[in-house]
Every structure is written in C-alpha cells, then in structure tokens.
XYZ file of C-alpha atoms in Angstrom:
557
model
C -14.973 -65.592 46.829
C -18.597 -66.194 45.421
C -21.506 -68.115 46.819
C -22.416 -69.904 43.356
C -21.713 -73.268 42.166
C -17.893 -74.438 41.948
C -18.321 -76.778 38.666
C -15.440 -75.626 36.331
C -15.579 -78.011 33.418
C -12.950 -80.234 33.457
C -9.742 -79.381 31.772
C -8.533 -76.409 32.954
C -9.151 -76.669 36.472
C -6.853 -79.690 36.068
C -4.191 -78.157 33.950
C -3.649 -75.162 36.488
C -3.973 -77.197 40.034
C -1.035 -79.847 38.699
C 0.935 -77.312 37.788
C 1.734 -75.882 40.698
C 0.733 -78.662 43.304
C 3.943 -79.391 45.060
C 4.485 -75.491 45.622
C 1.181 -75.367 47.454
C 2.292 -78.355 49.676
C 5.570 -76.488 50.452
C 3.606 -73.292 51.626
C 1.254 -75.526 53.597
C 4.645 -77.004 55.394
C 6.099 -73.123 55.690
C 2.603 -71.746 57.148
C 3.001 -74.207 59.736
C 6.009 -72.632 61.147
C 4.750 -70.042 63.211
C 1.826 -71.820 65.439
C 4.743 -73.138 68.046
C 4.416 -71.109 71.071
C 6.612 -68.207 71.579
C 8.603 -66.800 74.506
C 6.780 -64.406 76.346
C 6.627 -60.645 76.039
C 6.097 -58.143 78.969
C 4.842 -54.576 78.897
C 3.391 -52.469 81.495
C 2.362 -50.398 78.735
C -0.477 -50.533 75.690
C 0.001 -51.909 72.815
C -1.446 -51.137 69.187
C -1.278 -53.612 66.565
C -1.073 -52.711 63.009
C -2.261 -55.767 60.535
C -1.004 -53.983 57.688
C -2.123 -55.962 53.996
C -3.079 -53.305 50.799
C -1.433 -50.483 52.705
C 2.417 -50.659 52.393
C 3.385 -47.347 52.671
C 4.451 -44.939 55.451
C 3.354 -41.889 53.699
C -0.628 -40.901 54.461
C -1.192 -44.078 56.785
C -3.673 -43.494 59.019
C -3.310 -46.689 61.130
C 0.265 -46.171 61.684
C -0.650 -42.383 62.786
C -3.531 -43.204 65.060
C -2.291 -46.417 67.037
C 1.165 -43.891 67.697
C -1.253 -41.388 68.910
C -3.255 -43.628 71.440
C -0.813 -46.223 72.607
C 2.815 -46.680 74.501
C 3.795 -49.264 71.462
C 2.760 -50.175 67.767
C 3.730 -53.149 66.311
C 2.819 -53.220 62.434
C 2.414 -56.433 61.429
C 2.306 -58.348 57.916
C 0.931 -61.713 57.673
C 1.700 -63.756 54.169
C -1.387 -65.089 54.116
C -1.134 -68.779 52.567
C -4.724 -68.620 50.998
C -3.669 -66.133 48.639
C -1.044 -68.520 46.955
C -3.218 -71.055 46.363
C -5.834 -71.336 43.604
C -8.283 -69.063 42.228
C -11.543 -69.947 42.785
C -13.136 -71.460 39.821
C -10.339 -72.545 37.798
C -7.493 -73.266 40.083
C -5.060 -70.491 38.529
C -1.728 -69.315 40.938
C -4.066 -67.093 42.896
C -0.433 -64.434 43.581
C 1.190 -65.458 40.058
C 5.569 -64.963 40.527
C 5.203 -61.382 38.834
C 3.073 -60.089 41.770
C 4.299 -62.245 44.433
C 8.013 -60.368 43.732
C 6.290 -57.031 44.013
C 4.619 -57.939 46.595
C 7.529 -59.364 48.598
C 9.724 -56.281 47.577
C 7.220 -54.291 48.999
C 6.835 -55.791 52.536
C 10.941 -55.476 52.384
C 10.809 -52.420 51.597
C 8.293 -51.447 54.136
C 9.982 -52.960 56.910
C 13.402 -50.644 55.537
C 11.405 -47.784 56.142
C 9.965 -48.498 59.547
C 13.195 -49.348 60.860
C 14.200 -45.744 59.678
C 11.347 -44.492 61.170
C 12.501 -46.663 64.481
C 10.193 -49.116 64.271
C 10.259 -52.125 62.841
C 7.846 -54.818 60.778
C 7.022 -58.259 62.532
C 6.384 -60.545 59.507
C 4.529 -63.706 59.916
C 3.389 -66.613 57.365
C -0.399 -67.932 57.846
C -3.821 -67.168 58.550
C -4.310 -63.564 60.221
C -7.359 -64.981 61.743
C -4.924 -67.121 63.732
C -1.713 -65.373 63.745
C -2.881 -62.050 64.957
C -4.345 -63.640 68.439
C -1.434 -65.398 68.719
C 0.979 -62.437 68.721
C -1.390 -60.309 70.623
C -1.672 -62.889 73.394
C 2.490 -63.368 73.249
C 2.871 -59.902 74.677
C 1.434 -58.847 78.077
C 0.128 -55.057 77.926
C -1.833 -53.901 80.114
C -4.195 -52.865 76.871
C -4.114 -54.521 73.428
C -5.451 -52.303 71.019
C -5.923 -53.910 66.869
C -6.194 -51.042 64.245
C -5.863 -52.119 60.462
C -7.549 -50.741 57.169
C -10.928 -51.921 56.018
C -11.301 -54.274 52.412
C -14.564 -54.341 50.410
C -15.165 -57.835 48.936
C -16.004 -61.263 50.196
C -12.967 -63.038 51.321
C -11.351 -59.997 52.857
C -14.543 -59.446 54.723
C -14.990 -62.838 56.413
C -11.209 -62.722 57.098
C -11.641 -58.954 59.309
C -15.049 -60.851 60.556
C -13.162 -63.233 62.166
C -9.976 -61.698 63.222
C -12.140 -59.261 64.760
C -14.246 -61.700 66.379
C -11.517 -63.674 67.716
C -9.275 -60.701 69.253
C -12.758 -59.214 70.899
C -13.112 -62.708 72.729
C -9.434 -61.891 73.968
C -10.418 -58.702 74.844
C -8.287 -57.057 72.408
C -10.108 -53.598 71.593
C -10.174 -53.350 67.635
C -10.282 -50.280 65.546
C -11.238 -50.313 61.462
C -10.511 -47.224 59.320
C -11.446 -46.682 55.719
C -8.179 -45.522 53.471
C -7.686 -47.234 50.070
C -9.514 -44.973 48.192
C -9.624 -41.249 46.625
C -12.809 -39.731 48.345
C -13.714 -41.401 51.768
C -16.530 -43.364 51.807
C -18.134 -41.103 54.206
C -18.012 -37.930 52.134
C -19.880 -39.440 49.314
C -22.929 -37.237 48.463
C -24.874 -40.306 48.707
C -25.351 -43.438 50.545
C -23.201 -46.274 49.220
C -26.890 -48.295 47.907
C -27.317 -45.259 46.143
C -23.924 -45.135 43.989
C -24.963 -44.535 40.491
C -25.364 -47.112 38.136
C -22.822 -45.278 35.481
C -19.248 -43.730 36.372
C -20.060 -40.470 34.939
C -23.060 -39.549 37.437
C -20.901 -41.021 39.878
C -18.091 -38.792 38.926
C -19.622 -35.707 38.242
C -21.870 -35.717 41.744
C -18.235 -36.328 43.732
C -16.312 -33.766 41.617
C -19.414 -31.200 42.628
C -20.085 -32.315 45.713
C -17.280 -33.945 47.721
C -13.769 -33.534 48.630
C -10.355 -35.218 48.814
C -9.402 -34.826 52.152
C -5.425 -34.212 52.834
C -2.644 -36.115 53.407
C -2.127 -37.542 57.439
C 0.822 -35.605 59.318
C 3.182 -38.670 60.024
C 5.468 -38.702 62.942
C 9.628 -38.974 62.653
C 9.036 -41.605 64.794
C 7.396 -44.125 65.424
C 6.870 -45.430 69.060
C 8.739 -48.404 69.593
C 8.270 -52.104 69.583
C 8.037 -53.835 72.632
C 11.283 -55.309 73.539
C 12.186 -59.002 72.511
C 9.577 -59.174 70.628
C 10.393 -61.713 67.314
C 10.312 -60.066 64.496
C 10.337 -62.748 62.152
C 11.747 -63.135 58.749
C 10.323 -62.401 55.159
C 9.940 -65.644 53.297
C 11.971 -66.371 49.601
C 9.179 -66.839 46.922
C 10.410 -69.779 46.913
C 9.266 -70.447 50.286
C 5.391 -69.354 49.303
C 5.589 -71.918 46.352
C 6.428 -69.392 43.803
C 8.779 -69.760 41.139
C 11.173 -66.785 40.722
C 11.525 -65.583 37.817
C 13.996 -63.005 36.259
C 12.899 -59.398 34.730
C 11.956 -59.914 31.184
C 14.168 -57.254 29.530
C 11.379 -56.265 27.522
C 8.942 -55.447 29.857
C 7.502 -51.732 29.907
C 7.174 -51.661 33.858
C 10.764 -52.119 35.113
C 10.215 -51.180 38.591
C 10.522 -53.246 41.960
C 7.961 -52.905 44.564
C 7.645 -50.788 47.411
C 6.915 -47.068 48.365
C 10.283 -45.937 47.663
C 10.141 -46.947 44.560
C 6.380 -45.767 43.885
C 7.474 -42.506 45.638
C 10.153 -42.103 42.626
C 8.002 -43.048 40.003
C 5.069 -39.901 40.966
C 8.550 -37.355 41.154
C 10.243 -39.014 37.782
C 6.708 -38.643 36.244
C 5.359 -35.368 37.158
C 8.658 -33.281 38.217
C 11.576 -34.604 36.520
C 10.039 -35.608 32.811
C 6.529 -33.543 32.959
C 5.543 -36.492 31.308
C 2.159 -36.197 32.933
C 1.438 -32.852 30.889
C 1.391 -35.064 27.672
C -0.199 -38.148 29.239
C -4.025 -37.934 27.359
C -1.997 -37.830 24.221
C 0.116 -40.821 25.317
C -1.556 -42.831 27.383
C -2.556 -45.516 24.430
C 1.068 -46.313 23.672
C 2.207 -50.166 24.477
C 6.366 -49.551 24.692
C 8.318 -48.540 27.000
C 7.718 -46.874 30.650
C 7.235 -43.425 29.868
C 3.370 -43.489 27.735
C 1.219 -43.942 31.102
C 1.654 -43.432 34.915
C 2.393 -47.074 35.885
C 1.553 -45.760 38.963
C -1.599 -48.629 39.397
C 0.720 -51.603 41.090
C 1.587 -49.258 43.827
C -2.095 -48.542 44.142
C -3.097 -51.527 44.440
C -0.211 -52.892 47.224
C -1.295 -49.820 48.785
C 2.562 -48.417 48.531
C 1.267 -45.296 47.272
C -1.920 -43.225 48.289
C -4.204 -41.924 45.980
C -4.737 -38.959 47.939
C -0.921 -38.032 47.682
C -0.828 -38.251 44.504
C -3.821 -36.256 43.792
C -1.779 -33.356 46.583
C 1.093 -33.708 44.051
C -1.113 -33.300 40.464
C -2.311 -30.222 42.185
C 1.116 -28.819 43.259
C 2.221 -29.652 39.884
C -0.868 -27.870 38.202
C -0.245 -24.669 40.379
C 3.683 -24.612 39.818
C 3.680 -25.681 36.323
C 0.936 -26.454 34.057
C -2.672 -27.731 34.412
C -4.102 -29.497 31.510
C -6.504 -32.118 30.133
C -3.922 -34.266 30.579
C -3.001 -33.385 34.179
C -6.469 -33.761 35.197
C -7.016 -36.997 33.468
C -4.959 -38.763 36.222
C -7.422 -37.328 39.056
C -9.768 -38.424 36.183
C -8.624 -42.643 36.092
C -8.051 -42.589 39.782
C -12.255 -41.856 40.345
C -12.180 -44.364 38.347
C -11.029 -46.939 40.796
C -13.038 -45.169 43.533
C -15.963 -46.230 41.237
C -15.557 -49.704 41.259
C -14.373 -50.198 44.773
C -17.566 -48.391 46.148
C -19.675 -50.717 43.118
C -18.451 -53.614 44.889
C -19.752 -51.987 48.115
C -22.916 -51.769 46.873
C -23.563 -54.959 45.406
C -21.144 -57.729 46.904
C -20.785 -61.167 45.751
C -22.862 -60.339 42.420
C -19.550 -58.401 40.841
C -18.505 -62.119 40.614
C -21.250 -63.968 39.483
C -21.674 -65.311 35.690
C -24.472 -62.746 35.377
C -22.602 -59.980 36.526
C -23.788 -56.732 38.916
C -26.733 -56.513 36.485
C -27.906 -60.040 36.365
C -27.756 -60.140 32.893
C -28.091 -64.229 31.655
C -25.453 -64.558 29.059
C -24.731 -68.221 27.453
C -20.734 -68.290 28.081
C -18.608 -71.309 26.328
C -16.030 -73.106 28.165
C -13.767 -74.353 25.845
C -9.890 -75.256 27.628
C -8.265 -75.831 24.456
C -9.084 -72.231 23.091
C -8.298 -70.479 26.676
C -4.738 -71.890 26.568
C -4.450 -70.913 22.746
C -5.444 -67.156 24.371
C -3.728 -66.637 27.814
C -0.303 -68.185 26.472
C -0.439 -65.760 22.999
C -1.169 -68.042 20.476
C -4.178 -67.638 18.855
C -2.923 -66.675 15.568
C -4.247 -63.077 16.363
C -0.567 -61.048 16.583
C -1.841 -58.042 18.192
C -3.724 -60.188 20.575
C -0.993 -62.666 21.160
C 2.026 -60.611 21.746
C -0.273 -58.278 24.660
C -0.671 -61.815 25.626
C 2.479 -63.375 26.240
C 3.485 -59.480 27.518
C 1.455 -60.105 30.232
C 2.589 -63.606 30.777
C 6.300 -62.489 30.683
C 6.287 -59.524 33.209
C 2.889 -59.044 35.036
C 1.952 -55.657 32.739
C -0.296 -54.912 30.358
C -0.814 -51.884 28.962
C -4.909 -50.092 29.054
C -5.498 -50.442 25.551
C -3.760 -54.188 25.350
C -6.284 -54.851 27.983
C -9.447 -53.451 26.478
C -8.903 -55.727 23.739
C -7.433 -58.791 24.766
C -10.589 -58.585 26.804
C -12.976 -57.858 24.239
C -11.521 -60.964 21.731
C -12.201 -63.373 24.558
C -15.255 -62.543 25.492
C -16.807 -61.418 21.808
C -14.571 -63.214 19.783
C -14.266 -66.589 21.189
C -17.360 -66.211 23.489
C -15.476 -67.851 26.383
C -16.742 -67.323 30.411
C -15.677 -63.576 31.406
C -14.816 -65.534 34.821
C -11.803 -67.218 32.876
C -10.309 -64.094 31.979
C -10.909 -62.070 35.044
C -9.218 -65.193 37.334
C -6.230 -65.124 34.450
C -5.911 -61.389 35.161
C -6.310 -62.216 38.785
C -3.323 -64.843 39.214
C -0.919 -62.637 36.360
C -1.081 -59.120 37.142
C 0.975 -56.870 39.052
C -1.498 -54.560 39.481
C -4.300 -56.845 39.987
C -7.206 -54.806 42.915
C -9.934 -57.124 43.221
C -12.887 -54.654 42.921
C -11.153 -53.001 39.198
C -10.216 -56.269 37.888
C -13.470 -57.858 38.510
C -15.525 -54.595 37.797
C -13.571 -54.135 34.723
C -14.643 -57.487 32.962
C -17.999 -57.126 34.399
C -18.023 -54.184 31.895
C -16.714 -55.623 29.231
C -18.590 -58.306 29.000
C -21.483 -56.319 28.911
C -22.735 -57.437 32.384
C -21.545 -54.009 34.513
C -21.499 -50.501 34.434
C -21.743 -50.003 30.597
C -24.804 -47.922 29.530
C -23.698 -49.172 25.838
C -24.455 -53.192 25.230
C -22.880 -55.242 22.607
C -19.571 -53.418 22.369
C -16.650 -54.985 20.398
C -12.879 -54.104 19.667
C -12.233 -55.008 15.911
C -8.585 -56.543 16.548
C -6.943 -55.247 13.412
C -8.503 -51.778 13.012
C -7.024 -51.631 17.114
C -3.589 -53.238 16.311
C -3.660 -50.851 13.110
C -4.359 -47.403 15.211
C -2.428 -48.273 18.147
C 0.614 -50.384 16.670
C 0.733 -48.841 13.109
C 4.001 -50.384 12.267
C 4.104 -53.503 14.191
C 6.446 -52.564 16.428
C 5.140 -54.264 19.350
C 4.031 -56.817 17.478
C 7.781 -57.764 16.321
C 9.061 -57.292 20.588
C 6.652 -59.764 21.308
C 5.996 -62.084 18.259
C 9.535 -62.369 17.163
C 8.467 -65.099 14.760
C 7.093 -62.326 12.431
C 9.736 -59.731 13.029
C 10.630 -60.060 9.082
C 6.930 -59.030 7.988
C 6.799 -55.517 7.025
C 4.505 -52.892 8.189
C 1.376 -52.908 8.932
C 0.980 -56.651 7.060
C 2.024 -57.662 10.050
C -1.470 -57.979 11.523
C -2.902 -60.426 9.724
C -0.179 -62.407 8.349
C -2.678 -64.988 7.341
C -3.604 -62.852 3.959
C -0.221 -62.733 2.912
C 0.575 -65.656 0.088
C 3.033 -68.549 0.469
C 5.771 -66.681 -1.623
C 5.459 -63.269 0.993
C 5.373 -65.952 4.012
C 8.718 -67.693 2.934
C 10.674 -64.322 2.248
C 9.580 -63.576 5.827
C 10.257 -66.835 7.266
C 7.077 -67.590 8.529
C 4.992 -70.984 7.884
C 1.989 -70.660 9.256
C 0.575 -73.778 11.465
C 4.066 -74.223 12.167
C 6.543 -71.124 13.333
C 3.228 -68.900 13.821
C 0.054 -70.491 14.192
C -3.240 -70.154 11.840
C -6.052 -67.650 13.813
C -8.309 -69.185 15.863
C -11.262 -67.218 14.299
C -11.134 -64.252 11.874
C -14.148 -61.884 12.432
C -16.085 -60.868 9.222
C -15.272 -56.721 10.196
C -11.006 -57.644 10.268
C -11.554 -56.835 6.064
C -12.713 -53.640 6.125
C -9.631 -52.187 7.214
C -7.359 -53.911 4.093
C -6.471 -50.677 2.473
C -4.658 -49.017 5.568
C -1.967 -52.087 5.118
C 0.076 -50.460 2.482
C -0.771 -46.884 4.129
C 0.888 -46.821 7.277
C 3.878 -44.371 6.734
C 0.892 -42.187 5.918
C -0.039 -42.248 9.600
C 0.313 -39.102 11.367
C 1.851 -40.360 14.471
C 1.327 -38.474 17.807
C 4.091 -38.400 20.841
C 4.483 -41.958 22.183
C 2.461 -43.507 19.510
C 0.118 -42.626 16.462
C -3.822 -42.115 17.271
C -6.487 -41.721 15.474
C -8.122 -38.072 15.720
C -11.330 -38.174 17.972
C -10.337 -41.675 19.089
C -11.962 -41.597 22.809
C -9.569 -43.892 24.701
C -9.784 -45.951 27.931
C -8.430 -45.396 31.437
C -5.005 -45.945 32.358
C -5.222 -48.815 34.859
C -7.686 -50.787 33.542
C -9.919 -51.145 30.470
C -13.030 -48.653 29.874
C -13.608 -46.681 27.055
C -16.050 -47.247 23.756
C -13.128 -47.031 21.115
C -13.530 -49.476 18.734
C-alpha cells in the first residue's frame, strides 16, 4: 500500500500473522481453483465485461448501463480477490476481518439475485483480477472484447487496474474506465484535483457554489444476456476465503446484511417510513440502537448504494416533506467522503505515511502490549473499552465512539496512528480506504485539521454522550451494578462501593492504563446526571459541535 519501510516492531506483527495463518493457506489452495483451462465459449457477437469490485448495486451503475448500450453481451464479473484476505500491511492484521467479509459476501449474493432478475447473471471468480479477467476474456470468442469497470483512487487498486489494463490491451481487449464512487464527479470540480483545498470547508463551500450532482443513470429492465455456456461459477463460504464465521452479536446497533436490497430499505425505512432523517443533527451522537444515524456508510463503501441516489431521495424528501438542518446534514457528511477520496487523489501514497499528507514528523510509540489492552477493550477506560469490544463484536462503531477511541490512542497512549487505522482497516464494515486513512490522518494531527493538538477528554465524552452508562453496562457487563454516571471511572470509587457492585478491579475489570490529569475536572457531574437534559436518542450538551456520521471529524472535546 505505501512505499516506506516495512519494519513493524516485533510483537504484533507476530501475534496477528499466527493467528490466522492456516486460513491464509486455505485461500491460497481455493485461489488456485480457477487457473485450469476452461471449455470454450463462442460468440459471433461483442462482448463487454464488467469487473465489478466497490460497485454492487444495479441502481445508478454506469458500467452496467454503458457496456448494454455498446455491446451484443455483458458479463459482470466479481473476482474475490485473495490479496485482500491476507494481512494488512504493516502489522499483519485480517486485511477483510469476518464482520466485513459477511457483508461483503452477502452483497456479491445479493448482486448476482438481482442480475438474474434483471436477466443477467454474475460470473464469480476467486483470485487475482490481473489474471482472472484475461483468462475469462480469452475463454469466450467475440468478435470484440470490450472491459469497462469503475476507477479506485489509492495505491494498490491502482497498480491492480494498471495491470489488468495492461494485460487485456496486449490481448486486444478494448478497455473502458469510468469515474462513479463519489458525490460530485471528479470532472465537475471547480478546480483541478492538485488544487483541492487543504481544509473541507473551502472544499465544500466552492462545490456547493460551484458544482453539481449530476442525476441518477436510466437503467434498462434488462440486461443483455450472457453468452451461452458460459461458467458462472460459485460464491465461496467465508470459510473458503479463510474467514471465520461468526454469528450476529445481538447487541450490535447495525443489524443489517449486505447488499443493495437491503441498503435500498434502509434509505426508504430512514427517510420515508420513520422521518428519522428530519431529527438526525439532533441524534446523530447517540451509540444504541439503529435508529440515531443513517448507517447508510457500509453500503457506501461496498458500493451497494450510490451517493448520488441518495442525495435524489434527501431532495424528494425535502420537497414532499420537510427540509431541515438535519436533512441537509446528510448531503453535508456525504461531501465529506468526496473530500477525502479526492485528498487521496491529490496526494497518493503520503495519506499513508507516518508523517501523514502534511509531512508532519511526529515521534509515535510502538508498544504491543498496550495496543492489545486497546483494540480488545481493556484498558481500564469503560467508555473507551466497551466502543472497543463493540467494534470487535459486530464490525460498527458509532461517529462519536470513533472520534474518541481514536483520540485516546493516539493522545493518550501516544501509539503509531498506522496501528489504529490498519485495526479499523481489518474490523470495520464500513471500512473505504481513502475515509479511514484520511480520517486518522486528521486525528492525529497529520491531515486536514486547521486546529493542531486536539484531544477528546474520555470522561467529559463518556459523560455528555453516555450520561447514564447505558452503553457502558451493554458492553462492559462487568460494571453493570455501578450506578450512574460513576460508572466512568470506576477506579475513584472505594473498596466498600466496588464490592456492593461486584467489581475488583485488576481482576473482573482491569485498573486504567493511564488516567489523564483533565479526567478530574469533570467529578461533580457524577452525582448530577438525572439533572441532564436529555435530547431525542441521547442527551447533548447545548452548542456541542459534533462529528460526521461515517467517520470521525469534528472539534468537540
């Protein structure tokens, strides 16, 4: 992914690669599958392949639309790309952790339900595009091959298209690229992409003024059909990439499968059946349950939703119902993502080096035994630990869990952004390459962040956000007998309080890792929190300025 050095210090490199070992060995074996020569396929007719990969959707696919309008056939094609269960690149993490790798799989099925619908199918491969794609072209005789898929942004994407591109040009193949995974095309930016503003508000004010979303693409009925006999091939089990399966954590505030039907039921349930989205700036900060954000971002980022059609629908809903701060704050988080991808445009590989997009030289520790103590929630810290162990548990994390889980390894503990941002990487659902990376290139203070040296105070955040505990107690059961607000720093309650809750510290709970100096000034809200004035979905504090909805951004503190 990154041209720098490879070094990872030891420990947690090892821990990660081990784990997971044999399951890479499997996938190796099950990539192998496919390279066996085929029967032959005859057409008198062209042929358009679709290598379909972040764009699992029917709805607003341009590919789909223009290889039906220029050949006799389209064959969309998914390849399960074995690099991408592997390791991450420093430290060796599941690169497609089981939470993703689900969604992921439930999306290609999904996808493939719909093209049949559609009369078409999916052909499903496992292995290297790079080598599958000439492959399959070559299989089938047409008298023209056309290849038409959606262009990535960063590294390893990149040299992948370079060399699938390469490869089918050698074979004659004629190959088509077309830009689609974001809000505003890149082409109707007021500005050239090395001139993309340093901050997200130029950025979003001069395409707001300037620019436009373009609409939706007309899709057929139809689709024009695969040639005949061609092998379809099957979707692999999880357990057939080298990914455990695991089952839904009951708990989990994003209990949705993957795919566009699914994502397509989410924007109606959100916007036309609940109007949730006319309260979402007031609820957007919550951490329960599925209703206090859009959840739309792991459809985003499989590409099972468009951005654009669910910009068409905030502005239907706006005109038929209500438009409000809080409709327009969804236009307002998806620029947002726009930002970052076109960022990673403009400055590459430096999104993931140490000194960030800025080249800012920052001393970061690497220190194995306090990462573990952090990704797998136990650092003592319970508003950090049970966002934590959500994450760990289903693949979500909610915007203001991230913000601060962020901020406590990075300021807190003072560990390498890099360890965090692969963590994120291997356990998220939602996980888009330029807004994960761009994200904790921001919050470490290395990005697009005009203010330097910001820090989330864990307590006064677990305090505004979590008044009562109550996500503390769903995902730190061990204190689920503390009361109130004392629950966020049970290390300043005395033996006698500990043992009435059943808690021993160092033992059933462990001791915090650190406790920051500013943690005290917030001692007197403890007793207080009934007091709260609580908003819908959860309380906030008046004025608080709050981050965006799929990733982490905002200055409260």
């Amino acid at each position: 992914m990154i041209s720098c050095s490879r070094s990872v210090g030891g420990r947690v490199l090892k821990l990660q690669r081990n784990h997971f070992h044999q399951n890479v060995t499997k996938l190796r074996e099950a990539s192998s599958i496919k390279v066996t020569p085929g029967k032959m396929v005859a057409t008198n007719k062209s042929v358009a392949f679709c290598w379909l990969r972040n764009d699992l959707r029917y709805h607003d696919n341009e590919i789909l639309t223009k290889a039906n309008i220029n050949a006799d056939h389209v064959v969309p094609v998914y390849c399960f790309d074995p690099r991408h269960f592997k390791g991450t690149y420093h430290f060796g993490f599941p690169k497609t952790g089981p939470h993703r790798a689900k969604f992921l799989k439930e999306s290609v099925e999904d996808l493939r339900a719909t093209l049949r619908n559609r009369g078409s199918d999916l052909v499903v491969r496992i292995g290297k595009p790079e080598e599958v794609l000439p492959f399959l072209i070559k299989s089938v005789a047409a008298t023209t091959s056309h290849l038409v898929f959606q262009e990535e942004v960063t590294k390893e994407e990149k040299d992948v298209e370079r060399s699938v591109r390469d490869r089918c040009k050698d074979a004659g193949v004629n190959v088509h690229s077309f830009w689609g995974a974001t809000l505003y095309h890149k082409t109707d930016l007021p500005f050239p992409i090395n001139k993309v503003p340093d901050t997200y508000t130029n950025f979003r004010k001069a395409v707001e003024a300037q620019s436009r979303v373009r609409g939706v693409c007309n899709m057929p009925d139809k689709l024009k059909p695969l040639p005949e006999n061609l092998d379809l091939g099957e979707i692999p089990t999880l357990s057939k990439l080298g990914v455990e399966e695991l089952p839904m954590d009951q708990r989990t505030a994003f209990p949705f499968s993957g795919g566009e039907t699914s994502g397509l039921a989410r924007v109606k349930n959100y916007l036309w059946d609940t109007n949730n989205v006319a309260n979402y700036k007031e609820t957007r900060n919550g951490l329960l349950g599925e209703a206090y954000s859009t959840k739309f971002s792991p459809w985003l980022a499989h590409g099972c939703l468009s951005p654009r059609y669910i910009f068409n629908e905030i502005k239907k809903y706006e005109s038929q119902r209500v438009a409000n701060k809080s409709t327009y704050w969804v236009i307002f988080e998806m620029i947002w993502r726009d930002y970052f991808r076109f960022v990673c445009m403009k400055f590459g590989d430096r999104v993931f080096y140490p000194s960030g997009i800025m080249g800012k030289k920052v001393h970061w520790k690497r220190n194995a035994q306090l990462f573990e103590m952090w990704k797998d929630g136990r650092t003592g810290v319970p508003f950090v630990d049970a966002n934590m162990r959500e994450l760990k548990e289903t693949g979500w994390m909610s915007n203001r869990g991230r913000q601060n889980v962020a901020s406590f390894l990075l300021k807190d503990l003072g560990l390498d952004w890099r360890l965090g941002a692969e963590w994120f990487e291997s356990q998220l659902l939602d996980h888009d390459v330029c807004s994960n990376y761009g994200n904790w290139n921001y919050a470490a203070g290395i990005g697009n962040d005009p203010r330097e040296n910001r820090k989330f105070n864990m307590v006064k955040q677990g305090l505004d956000y979590d008044p009562e505990g109550n996500f503390i107690r769903v995902w730190v059961p061990e204190l689920k007998n503390i009361k109130n607000a004392r629950i966020h720093t049970p290390w300043k309650m005395n033996i006698a309080e500990l043992t009435n809750a059943g808690v021993s510290l160092g033992e059933d709970y462990p001791k915090p890792v650190v406790i920051a100096p500013e943690w005290g000034r917030h001692d007197h809200k403890m007793n207080n929190s009934n007091s709260n004035k609580k908003q819908k979905g959860s309380w906030m504090p008046p004025g608080q300025k709050r981050g965006i909805d799929f990733y982490f951004s905002g200055n409260g503190k």
